[in-house]
Coordinates of C-alpha atoms in Angstrom, one line a residue:
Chain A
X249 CA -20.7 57.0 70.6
X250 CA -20.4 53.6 72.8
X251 CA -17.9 52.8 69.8
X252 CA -16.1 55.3 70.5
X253 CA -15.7 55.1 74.0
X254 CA -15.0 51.9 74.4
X255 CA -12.0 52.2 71.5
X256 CA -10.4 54.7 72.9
X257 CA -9.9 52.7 76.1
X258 CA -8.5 49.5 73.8
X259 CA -6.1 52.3 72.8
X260 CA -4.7 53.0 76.2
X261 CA -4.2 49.2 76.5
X262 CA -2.6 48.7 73.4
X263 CA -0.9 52.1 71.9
X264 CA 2.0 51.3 74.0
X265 CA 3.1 47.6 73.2
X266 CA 2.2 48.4 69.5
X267 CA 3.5 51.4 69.0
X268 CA 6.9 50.6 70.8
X269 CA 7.2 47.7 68.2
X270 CA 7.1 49.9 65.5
X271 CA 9.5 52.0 66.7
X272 CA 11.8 49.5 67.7
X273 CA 11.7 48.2 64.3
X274 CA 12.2 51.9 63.2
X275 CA 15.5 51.8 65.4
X276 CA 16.2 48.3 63.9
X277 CA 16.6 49.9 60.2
X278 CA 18.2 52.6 61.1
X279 CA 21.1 51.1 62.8
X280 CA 21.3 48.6 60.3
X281 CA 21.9 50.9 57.6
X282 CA 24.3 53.1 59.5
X283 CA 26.0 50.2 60.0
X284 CA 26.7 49.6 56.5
X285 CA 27.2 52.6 56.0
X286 CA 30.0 52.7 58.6
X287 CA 31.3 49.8 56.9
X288 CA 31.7 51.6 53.3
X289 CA 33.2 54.5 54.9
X290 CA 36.0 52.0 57.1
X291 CA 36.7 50.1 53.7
X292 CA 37.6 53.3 52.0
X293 CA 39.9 54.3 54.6
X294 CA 41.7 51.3 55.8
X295 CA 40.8 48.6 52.8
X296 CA 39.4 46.4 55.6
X297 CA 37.3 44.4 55.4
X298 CA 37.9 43.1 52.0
X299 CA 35.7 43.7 49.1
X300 CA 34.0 40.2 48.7
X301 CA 33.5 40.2 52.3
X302 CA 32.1 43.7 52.6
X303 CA 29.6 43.1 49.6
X304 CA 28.5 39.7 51.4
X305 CA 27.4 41.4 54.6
X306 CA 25.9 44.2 52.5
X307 CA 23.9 41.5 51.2
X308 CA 23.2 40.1 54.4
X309 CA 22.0 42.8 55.7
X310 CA 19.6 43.7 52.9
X311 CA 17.9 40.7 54.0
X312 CA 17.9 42.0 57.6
X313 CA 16.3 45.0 56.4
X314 CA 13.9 43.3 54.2
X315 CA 13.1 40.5 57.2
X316 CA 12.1 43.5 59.1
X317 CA 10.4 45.7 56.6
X318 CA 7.9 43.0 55.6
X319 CA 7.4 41.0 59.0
X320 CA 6.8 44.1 61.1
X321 CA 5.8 47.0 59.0
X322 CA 3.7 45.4 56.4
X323 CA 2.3 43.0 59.1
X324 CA 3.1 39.5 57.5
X325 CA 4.2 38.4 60.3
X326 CA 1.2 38.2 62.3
X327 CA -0.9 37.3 59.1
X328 CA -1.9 33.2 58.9
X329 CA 0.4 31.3 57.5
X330 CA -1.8 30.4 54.6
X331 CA -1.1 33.8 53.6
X332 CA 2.6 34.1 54.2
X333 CA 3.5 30.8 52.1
X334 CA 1.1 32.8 49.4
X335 CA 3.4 35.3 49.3
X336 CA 6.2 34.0 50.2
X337 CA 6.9 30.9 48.1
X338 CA 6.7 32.2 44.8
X339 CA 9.7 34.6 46.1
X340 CA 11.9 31.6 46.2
X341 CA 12.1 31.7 42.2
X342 CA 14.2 34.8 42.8
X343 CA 17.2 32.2 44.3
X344 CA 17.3 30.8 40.9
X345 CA 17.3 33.7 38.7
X346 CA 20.0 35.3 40.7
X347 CA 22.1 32.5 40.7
X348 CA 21.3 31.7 36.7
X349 CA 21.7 35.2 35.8
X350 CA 24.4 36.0 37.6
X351 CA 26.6 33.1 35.8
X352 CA 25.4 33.8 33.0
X353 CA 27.1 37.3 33.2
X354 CA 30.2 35.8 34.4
X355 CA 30.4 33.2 31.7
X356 CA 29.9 36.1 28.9
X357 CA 32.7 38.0 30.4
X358 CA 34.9 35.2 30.3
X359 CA 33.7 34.3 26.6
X360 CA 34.4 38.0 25.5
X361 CA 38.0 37.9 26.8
X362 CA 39.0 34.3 25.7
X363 CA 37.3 35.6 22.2
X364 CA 39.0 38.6 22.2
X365 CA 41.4 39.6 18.8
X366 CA 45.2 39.1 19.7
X367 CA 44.1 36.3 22.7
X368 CA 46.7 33.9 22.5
X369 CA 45.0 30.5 22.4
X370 CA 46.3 28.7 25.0
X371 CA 42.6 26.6 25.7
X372 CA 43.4 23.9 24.2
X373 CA 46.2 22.7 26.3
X374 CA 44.1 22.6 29.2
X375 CA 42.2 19.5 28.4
X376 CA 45.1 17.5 27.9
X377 CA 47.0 18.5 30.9
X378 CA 43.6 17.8 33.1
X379 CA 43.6 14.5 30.8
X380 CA 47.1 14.0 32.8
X381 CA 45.4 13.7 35.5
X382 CA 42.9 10.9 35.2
X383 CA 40.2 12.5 35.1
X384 CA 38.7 10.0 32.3
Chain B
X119 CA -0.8 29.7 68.7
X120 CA -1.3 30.2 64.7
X121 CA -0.9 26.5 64.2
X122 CA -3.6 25.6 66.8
X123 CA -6.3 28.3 65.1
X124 CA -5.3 26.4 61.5
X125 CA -5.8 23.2 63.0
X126 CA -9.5 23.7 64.4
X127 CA -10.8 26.0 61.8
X128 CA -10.7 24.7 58.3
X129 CA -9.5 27.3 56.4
X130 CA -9.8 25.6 53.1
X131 CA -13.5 24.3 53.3
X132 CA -15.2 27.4 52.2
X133 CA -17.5 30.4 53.6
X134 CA -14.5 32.6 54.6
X135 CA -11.3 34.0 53.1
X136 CA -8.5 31.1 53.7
X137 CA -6.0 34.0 54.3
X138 CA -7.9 35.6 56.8
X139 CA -7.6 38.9 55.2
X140 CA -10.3 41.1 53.2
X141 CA -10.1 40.5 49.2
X142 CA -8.6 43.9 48.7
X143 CA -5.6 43.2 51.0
X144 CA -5.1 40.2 49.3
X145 CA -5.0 41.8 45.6
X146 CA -2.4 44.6 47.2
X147 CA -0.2 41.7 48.0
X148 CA -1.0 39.9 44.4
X149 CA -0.2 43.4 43.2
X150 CA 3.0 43.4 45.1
X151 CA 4.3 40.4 44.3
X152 CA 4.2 40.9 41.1
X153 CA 5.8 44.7 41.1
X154 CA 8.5 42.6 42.9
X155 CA 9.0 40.6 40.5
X156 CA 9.4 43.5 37.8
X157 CA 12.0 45.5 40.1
X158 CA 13.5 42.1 40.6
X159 CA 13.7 41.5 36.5
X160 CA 15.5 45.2 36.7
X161 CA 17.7 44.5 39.3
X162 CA 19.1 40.8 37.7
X163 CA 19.4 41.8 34.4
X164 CA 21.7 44.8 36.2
X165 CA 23.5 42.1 37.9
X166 CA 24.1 40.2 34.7
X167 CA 25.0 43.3 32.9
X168 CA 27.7 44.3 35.8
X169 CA 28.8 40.7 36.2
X170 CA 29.8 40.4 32.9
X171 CA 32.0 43.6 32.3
X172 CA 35.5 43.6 33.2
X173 CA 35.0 46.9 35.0
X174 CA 32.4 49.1 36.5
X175 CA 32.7 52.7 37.9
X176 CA 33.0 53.1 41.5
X177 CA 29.7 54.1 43.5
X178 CA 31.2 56.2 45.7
X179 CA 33.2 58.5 43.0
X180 CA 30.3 59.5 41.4
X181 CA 28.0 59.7 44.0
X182 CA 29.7 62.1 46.3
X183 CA 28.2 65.0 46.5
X184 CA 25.6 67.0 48.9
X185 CA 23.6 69.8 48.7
X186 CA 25.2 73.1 49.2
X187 CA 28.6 71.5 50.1
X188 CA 30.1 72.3 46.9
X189 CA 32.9 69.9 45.3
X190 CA 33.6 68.3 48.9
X191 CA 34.1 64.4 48.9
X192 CA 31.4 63.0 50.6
X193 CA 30.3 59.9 49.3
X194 CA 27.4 58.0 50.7
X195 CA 26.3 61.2 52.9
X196 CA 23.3 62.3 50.7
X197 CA 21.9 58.6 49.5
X198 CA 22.0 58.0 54.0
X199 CA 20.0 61.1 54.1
X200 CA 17.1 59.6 51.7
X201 CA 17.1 56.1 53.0
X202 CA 16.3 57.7 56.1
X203 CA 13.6 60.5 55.1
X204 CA 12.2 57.1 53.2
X205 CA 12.6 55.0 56.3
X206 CA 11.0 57.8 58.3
X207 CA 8.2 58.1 56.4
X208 CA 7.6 54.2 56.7
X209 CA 7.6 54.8 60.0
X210 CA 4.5 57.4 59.7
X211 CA 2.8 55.3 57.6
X212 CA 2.7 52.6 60.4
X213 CA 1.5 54.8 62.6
X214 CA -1.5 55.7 60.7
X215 CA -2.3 52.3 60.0
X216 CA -2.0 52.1 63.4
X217 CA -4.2 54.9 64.6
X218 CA -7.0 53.7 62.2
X219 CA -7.3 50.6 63.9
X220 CA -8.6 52.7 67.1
X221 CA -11.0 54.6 64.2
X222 CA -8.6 57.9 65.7
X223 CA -9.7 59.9 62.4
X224 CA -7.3 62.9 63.5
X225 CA -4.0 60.9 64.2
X226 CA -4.6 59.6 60.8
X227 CA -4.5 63.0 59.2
X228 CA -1.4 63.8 60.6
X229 CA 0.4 60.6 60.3
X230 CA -0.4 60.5 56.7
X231 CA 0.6 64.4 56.4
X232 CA 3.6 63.1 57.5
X233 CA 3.7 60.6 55.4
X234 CA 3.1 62.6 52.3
X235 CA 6.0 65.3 53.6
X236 CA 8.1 62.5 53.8
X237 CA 7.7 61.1 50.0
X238 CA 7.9 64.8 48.7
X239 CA 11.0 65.0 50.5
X240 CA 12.5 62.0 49.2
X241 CA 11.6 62.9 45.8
X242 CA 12.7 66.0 46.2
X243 CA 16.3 64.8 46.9
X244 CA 15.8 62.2 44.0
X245 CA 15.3 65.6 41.8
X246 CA 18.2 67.3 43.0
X247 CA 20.3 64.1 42.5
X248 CA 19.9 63.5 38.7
X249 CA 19.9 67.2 38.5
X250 CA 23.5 67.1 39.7
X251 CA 24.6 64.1 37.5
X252 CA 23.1 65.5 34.7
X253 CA 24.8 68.7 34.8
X254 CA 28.1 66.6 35.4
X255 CA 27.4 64.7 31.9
X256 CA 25.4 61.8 32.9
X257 CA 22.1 60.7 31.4
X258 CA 20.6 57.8 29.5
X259 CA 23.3 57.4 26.3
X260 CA 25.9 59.1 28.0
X261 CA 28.5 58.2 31.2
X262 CA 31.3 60.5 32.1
X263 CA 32.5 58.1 34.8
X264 CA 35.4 55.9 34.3
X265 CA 35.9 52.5 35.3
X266 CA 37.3 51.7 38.6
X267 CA 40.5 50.6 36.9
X268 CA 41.1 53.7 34.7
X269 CA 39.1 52.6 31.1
X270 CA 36.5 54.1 29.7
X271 CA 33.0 52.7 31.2
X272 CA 29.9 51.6 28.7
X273 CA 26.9 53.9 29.1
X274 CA 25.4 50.8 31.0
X275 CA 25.8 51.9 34.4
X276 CA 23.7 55.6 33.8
X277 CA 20.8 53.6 32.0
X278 CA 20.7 51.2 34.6
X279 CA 20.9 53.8 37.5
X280 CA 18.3 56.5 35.5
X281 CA 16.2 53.4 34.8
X282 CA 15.8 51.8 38.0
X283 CA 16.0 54.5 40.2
X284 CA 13.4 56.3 37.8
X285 CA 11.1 53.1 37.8
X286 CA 11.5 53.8 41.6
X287 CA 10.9 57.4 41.5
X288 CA 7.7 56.8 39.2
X289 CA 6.2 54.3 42.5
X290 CA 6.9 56.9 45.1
X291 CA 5.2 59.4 43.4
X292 CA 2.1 57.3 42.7
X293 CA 2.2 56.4 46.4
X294 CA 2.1 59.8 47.5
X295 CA -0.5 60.6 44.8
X296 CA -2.3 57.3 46.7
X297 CA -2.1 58.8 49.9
X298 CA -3.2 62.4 49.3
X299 CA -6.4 60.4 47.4
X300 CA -6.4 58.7 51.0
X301 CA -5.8 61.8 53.4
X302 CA -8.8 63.5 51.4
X303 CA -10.8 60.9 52.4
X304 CA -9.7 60.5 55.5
X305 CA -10.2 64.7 56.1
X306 CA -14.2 63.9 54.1
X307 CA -14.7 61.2 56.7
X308 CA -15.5 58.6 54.1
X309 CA -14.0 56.0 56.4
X310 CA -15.5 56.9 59.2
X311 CA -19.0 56.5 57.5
X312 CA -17.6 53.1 55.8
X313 CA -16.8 51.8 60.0
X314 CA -13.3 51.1 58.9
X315 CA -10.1 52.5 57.8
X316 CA -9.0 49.8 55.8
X317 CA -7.8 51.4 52.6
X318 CA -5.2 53.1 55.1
X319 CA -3.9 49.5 55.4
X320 CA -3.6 48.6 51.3
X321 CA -2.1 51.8 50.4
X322 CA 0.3 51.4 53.7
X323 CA 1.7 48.1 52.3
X324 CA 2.0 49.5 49.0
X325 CA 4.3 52.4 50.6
X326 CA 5.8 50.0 52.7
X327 CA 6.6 48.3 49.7
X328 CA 8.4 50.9 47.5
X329 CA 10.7 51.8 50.8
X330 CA 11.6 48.0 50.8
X331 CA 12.7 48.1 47.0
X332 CA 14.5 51.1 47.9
X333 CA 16.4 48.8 50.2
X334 CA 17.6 47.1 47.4
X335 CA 17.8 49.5 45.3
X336 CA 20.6 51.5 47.7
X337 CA 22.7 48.1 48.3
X338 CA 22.9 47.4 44.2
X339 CA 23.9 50.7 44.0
X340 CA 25.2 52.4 46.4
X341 CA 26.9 50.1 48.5
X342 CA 28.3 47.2 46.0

């Protein structure tokens, strides 16, 4: 029963900082995704801002989300940081795939359509024009 | 202040965990990283699929529909409404992670109650979503939606979304399957007796960890 006692006045000490973090972070997430939310919605009314700009703050702020997610709510952040290069290092592969994949996609796309039936073959001039230039 | 600890103590020369946390904690987040490395797998080869097609259907004509509102245009509306029952129930989940710390055995209950309404919810709405695209002709094999530029789309934009949202779907329902394993033992007072209410923790970053895939899940799809 001393356990108990003695906890429950820890709580009153510390149920306020802790829990005001989390819902902070709560408020965080929220207002991040009605954010780009608000963004969709302002693209498909007025066309601004532009697509490739729209999808790289998307992006960006999937990472905000994510940042907050793991850091606050699933307590990395205050782990040791033996534990969050565990963790997080082996993430870093992801940069590669995404940017191997990802060009790999765009370089089958262009290899259907230069490959397509009917494509006038207009390749091979564009070594020699290029050869012009001096590139060799 | 972290720095200074590592300095002094020398994690690395045996007798205690050099992570500082307990061994199941440590397989949760072994566990993790390699679940996020599947959904990651999912979500490239998506990537590579869409990057090379000339065209892809637009999110926010086929996903514009809400409950009850009939054949209004109102895209985004209803995938807003999950991210935040989702987000919510995150929050709920911290909370009773939270309240085991102080061993508070009742705010536990109800914080994972919560918790469990919450994933119910979302699955709910998750039900109700590939009910409606179903019934508008959509389904693994077959894709009503045209391109955004007037062709005729692949089927690989429904197998991707049925896939990976399902693969999604499938780790929210085992979570809330976790957490009802969890809330009965909470309700038994099995942690109580145990001193601690650590299993709140490992099945709290593995819930915490299927809202953050859903955070990629709704840009990829939703939003790009």
């Amino acid at each position: 029963m001393e356990h108990t006692h003695s906890s429950e006045v820890l709580e009153h000490v510390h149920h306020d900082s802790s829990t005001k973090k989390i819902w902070k972070t709560f408020w965080i997430l929220l207002g991040v995704t009605m954010v780009e939310v608000g963004l969709a919605f302002l693209h498909l009314e007025t066309g601004f801002p532009s697509r490739v700009l729209l999808n790289a703050i998307f992006v960006g702020l999937t990472v905000v989300k994510a940042f907050y997610i793991v850091a606050e709510f699933m307590h990395l952040g205050s782990e040791i940081k033996n534990l969050i290069y565990t963790i997080l290092l082996p993430l870093l592969l992801f940069v590669w795939f995404i940017i191997a994949f990802l060009y790999e996609g765009n370089s089958w796309k262009n290899m259907i359509k230069d490959l397509k039936p009917g494509t006038p073959i207009e390749t091979p001039k564009a070594p020699v024009k290029e050869a012009g230039h001096g590139h060799y | 202040m972290d720095t200074a600890v590592t300095a002094k103590k020398k994690w690395w020369a045996g007798g205690y965990s050099p992570f500082n946390v307990s061994y199941g904690k440590l397989m949760m987040w072994y566990f993790l990283i390699s679940d996020a490395f599947t959904f990651g797998a999912l979500l490239i080869s998506y990537g590579t699929i869409r990057f090379s097609s000339t065209s892809w259907p637009d999110p926010n004509e086929v996903f514009r529909s809400f409950p009850g509102m009939g054949h209004a245009n109102l895209p985004l509306v209803f995938v807003s409404l999950m991210t935040f029952i989702l987000i919510m129930s995150s929050v709920t989940m911290v909370l009773a992670v939270h309240a085991g710390h102080f061993r508070d055995r009742k705010a536990v209950a109800k914080w994972l109650t919560w918790t469990i309404v919450g994933g119910i919810a979302f699955l709910s709405c998750q039900a109700w979503e590939w009910t409606h695209l179903y019934h508008e002709g959509a389904w693994w094999g077959r894709n009503p939606f045209l391109n955004v530029d007037g062709t005729l789309a692949s089927t690989n934009f429904t197998n991707f979304f049925f896939t990976i949202t399902g693969f999604h779907g499938l780790h929210v329902t085992s979570g809330v399957v976790l957490n009802i394993v969890i809330l009965a033992n909470v309700l038994k007072g099995t942690y109580e007796e145990r001193g601690h209410y650590e299993m709140v923790e490992k099945v709290g970053l593995y819930w915490h960890f299927v809202d953050l895939v859903w955070v990629f899940v709704f840009t990829c799809f939703y939003l790009l």
